[in-house]
CSV table of C-alpha atoms and ligand atoms in Angstrom, one decimal:
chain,number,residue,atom,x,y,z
A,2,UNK,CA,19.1,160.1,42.6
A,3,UNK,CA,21.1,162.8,40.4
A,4,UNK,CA,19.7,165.3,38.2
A,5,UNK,CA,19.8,163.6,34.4
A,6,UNK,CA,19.2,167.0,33.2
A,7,UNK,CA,19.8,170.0,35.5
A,8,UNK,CA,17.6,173.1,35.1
A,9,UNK,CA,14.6,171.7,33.8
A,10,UNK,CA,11.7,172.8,35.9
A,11,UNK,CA,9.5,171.2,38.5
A,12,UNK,CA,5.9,169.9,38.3
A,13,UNK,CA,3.3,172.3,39.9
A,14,UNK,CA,2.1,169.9,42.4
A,15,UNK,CA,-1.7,170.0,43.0
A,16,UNK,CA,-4.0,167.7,44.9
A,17,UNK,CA,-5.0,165.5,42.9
A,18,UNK,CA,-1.3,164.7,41.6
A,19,UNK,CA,1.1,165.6,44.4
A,20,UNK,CA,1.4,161.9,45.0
A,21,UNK,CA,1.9,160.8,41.5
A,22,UNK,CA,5.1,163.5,42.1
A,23,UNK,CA,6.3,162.6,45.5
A,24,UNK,CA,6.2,159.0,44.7
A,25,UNK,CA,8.8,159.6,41.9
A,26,UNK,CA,10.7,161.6,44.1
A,27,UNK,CA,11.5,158.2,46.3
A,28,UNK,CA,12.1,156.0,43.3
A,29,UNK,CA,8.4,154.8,42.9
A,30,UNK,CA,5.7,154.7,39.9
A,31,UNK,CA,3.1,154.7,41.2
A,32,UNK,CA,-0.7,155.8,39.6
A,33,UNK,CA,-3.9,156.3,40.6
A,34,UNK,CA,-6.0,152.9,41.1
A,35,UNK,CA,-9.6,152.8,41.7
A,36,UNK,CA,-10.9,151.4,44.5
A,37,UNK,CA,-14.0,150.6,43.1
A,38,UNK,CA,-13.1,148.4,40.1
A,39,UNK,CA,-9.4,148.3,40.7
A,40,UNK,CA,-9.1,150.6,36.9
A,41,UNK,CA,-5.3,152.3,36.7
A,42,UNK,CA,-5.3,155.8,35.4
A,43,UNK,CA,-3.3,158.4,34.3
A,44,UNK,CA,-3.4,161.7,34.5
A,45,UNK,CA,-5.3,162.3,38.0
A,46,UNK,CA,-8.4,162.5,38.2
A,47,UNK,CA,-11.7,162.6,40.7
A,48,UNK,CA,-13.7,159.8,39.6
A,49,UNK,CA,-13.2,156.7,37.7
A,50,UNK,CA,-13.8,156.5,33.8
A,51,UNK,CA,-15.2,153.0,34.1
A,52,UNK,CA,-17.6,152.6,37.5
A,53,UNK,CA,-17.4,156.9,38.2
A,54,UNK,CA,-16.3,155.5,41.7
A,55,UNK,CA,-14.8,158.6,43.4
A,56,UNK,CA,-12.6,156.2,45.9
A,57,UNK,CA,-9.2,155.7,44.9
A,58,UNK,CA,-5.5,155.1,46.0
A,59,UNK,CA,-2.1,154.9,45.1
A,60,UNK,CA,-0.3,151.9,43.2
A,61,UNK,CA,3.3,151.0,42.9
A,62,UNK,CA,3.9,149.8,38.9
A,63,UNK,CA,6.8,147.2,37.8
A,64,UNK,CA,7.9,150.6,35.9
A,65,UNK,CA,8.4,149.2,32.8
A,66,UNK,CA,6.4,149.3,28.8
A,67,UNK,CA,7.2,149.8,25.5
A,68,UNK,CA,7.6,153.1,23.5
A,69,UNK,CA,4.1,153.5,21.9
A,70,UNK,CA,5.3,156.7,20.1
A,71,UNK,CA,7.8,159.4,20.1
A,72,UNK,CA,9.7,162.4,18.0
A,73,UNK,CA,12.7,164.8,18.2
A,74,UNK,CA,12.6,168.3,19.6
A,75,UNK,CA,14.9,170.1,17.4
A,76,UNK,CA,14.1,173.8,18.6
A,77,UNK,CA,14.1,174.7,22.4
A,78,UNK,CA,10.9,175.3,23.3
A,79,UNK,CA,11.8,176.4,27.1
A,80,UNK,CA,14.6,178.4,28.1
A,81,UNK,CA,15.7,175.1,30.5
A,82,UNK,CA,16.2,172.6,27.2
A,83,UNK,CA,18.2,174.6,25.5
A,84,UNK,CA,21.8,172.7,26.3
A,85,UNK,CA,19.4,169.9,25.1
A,86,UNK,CA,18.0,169.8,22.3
A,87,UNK,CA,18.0,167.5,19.8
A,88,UNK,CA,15.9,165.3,22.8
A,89,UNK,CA,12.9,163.3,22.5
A,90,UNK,CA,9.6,163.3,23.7
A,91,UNK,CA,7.9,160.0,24.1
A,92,UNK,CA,4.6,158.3,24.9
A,93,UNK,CA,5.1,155.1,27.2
A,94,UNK,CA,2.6,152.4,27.1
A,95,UNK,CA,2.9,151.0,30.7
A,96,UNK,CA,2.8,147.1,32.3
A,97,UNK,CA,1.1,146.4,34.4
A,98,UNK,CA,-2.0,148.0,34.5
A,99,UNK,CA,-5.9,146.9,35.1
A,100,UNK,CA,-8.4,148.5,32.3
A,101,UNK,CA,-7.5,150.8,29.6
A,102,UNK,CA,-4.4,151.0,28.9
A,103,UNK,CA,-2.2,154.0,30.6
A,104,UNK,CA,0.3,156.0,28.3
A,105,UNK,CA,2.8,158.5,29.4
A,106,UNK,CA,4.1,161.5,28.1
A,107,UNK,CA,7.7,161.1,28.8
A,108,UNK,CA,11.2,160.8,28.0
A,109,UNK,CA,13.5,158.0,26.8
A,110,UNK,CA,17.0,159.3,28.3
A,111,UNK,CA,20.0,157.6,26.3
A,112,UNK,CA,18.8,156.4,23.2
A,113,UNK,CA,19.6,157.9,19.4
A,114,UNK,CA,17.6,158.5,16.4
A,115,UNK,CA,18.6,154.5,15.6
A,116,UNK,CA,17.9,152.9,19.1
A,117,UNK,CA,15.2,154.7,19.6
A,118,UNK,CA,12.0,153.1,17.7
A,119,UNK,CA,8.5,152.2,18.4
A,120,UNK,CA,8.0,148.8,20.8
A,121,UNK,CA,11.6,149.6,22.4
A,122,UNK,CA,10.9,147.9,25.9
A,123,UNK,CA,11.6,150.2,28.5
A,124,UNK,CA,12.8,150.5,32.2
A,125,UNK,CA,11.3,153.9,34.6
A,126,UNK,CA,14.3,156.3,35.8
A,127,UNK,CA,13.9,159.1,37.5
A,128,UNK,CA,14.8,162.8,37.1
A,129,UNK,CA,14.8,164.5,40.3
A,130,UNK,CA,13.8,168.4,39.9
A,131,UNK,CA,14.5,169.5,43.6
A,132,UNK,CA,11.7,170.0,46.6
A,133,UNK,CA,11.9,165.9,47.0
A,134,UNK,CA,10.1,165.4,43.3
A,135,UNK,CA,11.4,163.3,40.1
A,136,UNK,CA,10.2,163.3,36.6
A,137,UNK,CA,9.4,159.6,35.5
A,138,UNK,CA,11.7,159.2,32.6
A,139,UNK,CA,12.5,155.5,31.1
A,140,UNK,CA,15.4,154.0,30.0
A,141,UNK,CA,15.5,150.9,27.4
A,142,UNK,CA,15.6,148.0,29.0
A,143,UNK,CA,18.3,145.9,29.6
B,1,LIG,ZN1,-13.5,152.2,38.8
């Protein structure tokens, strides 16, 4: 995996989403899945929204969705995007998931103001940020 963008910064890892982290780093999607009721979610959390079941695991995703929403970043707003800015910053509605649906705050790397739109299928990628993480980042697909 290369670096998409060098410089940007890595996640804080915590308990609860250390996994979601590491999984990216090897090339997986992968969410939280209840173990009660089999509910996806995103971002980490104790218990499940739906049964409040506290057992839970990991789950691999196809890593791929649709754009639900986006918008340019004109303005650096962090010292590490400023060699790239005008960027996006994009909500991903994912596939495959049980329950409510799971959107995430992400990026849609190699698009432009006309390619990228709302309901572009997408594809994960991922951005490596060093200590064996990635940030999930999508592609269009195809
Ligand atoms: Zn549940």
């Amino acid at each position: 995996m290369s670096q998409n963008r060098p410089g940007l910064p890595s996640p804080t890892l915590s308990v609860l989403t250390e996994g979601y982290w590491k999984a990216a780093g090897e090339g997986r999607l992968s969410l939280q899945r209840c173990g009660g009721c089999g509910a996806h979610r995103h971002p980490p959390t104790a218990a499940c929204y739906r049964c409040q079941s506290l057992e839970w695991k990991w789950d691999d995703l196809p890593g791929t969705g649709t754009v639900f929403t986006y918008t340019w970043v004109e303005h650096p707003v962090h010292p590490a995007t400023v060699d790239y800015v005008p960027y996006n910053v994009a909500v991903v509605e994912l596939d495959g998931v049980e329950g409510e649906p799971v959107r995430l705050a992400t990026a849609i790397l190699g698009v432009d103001r006309d390619s990228l739109v709302v309901g572009l299928p997408v594809t994960v990628d991922f951005d490596p940020t060093g200590d064996g993480v990635a940030l999930p980042v999508f592609r269009a697909t195809g």
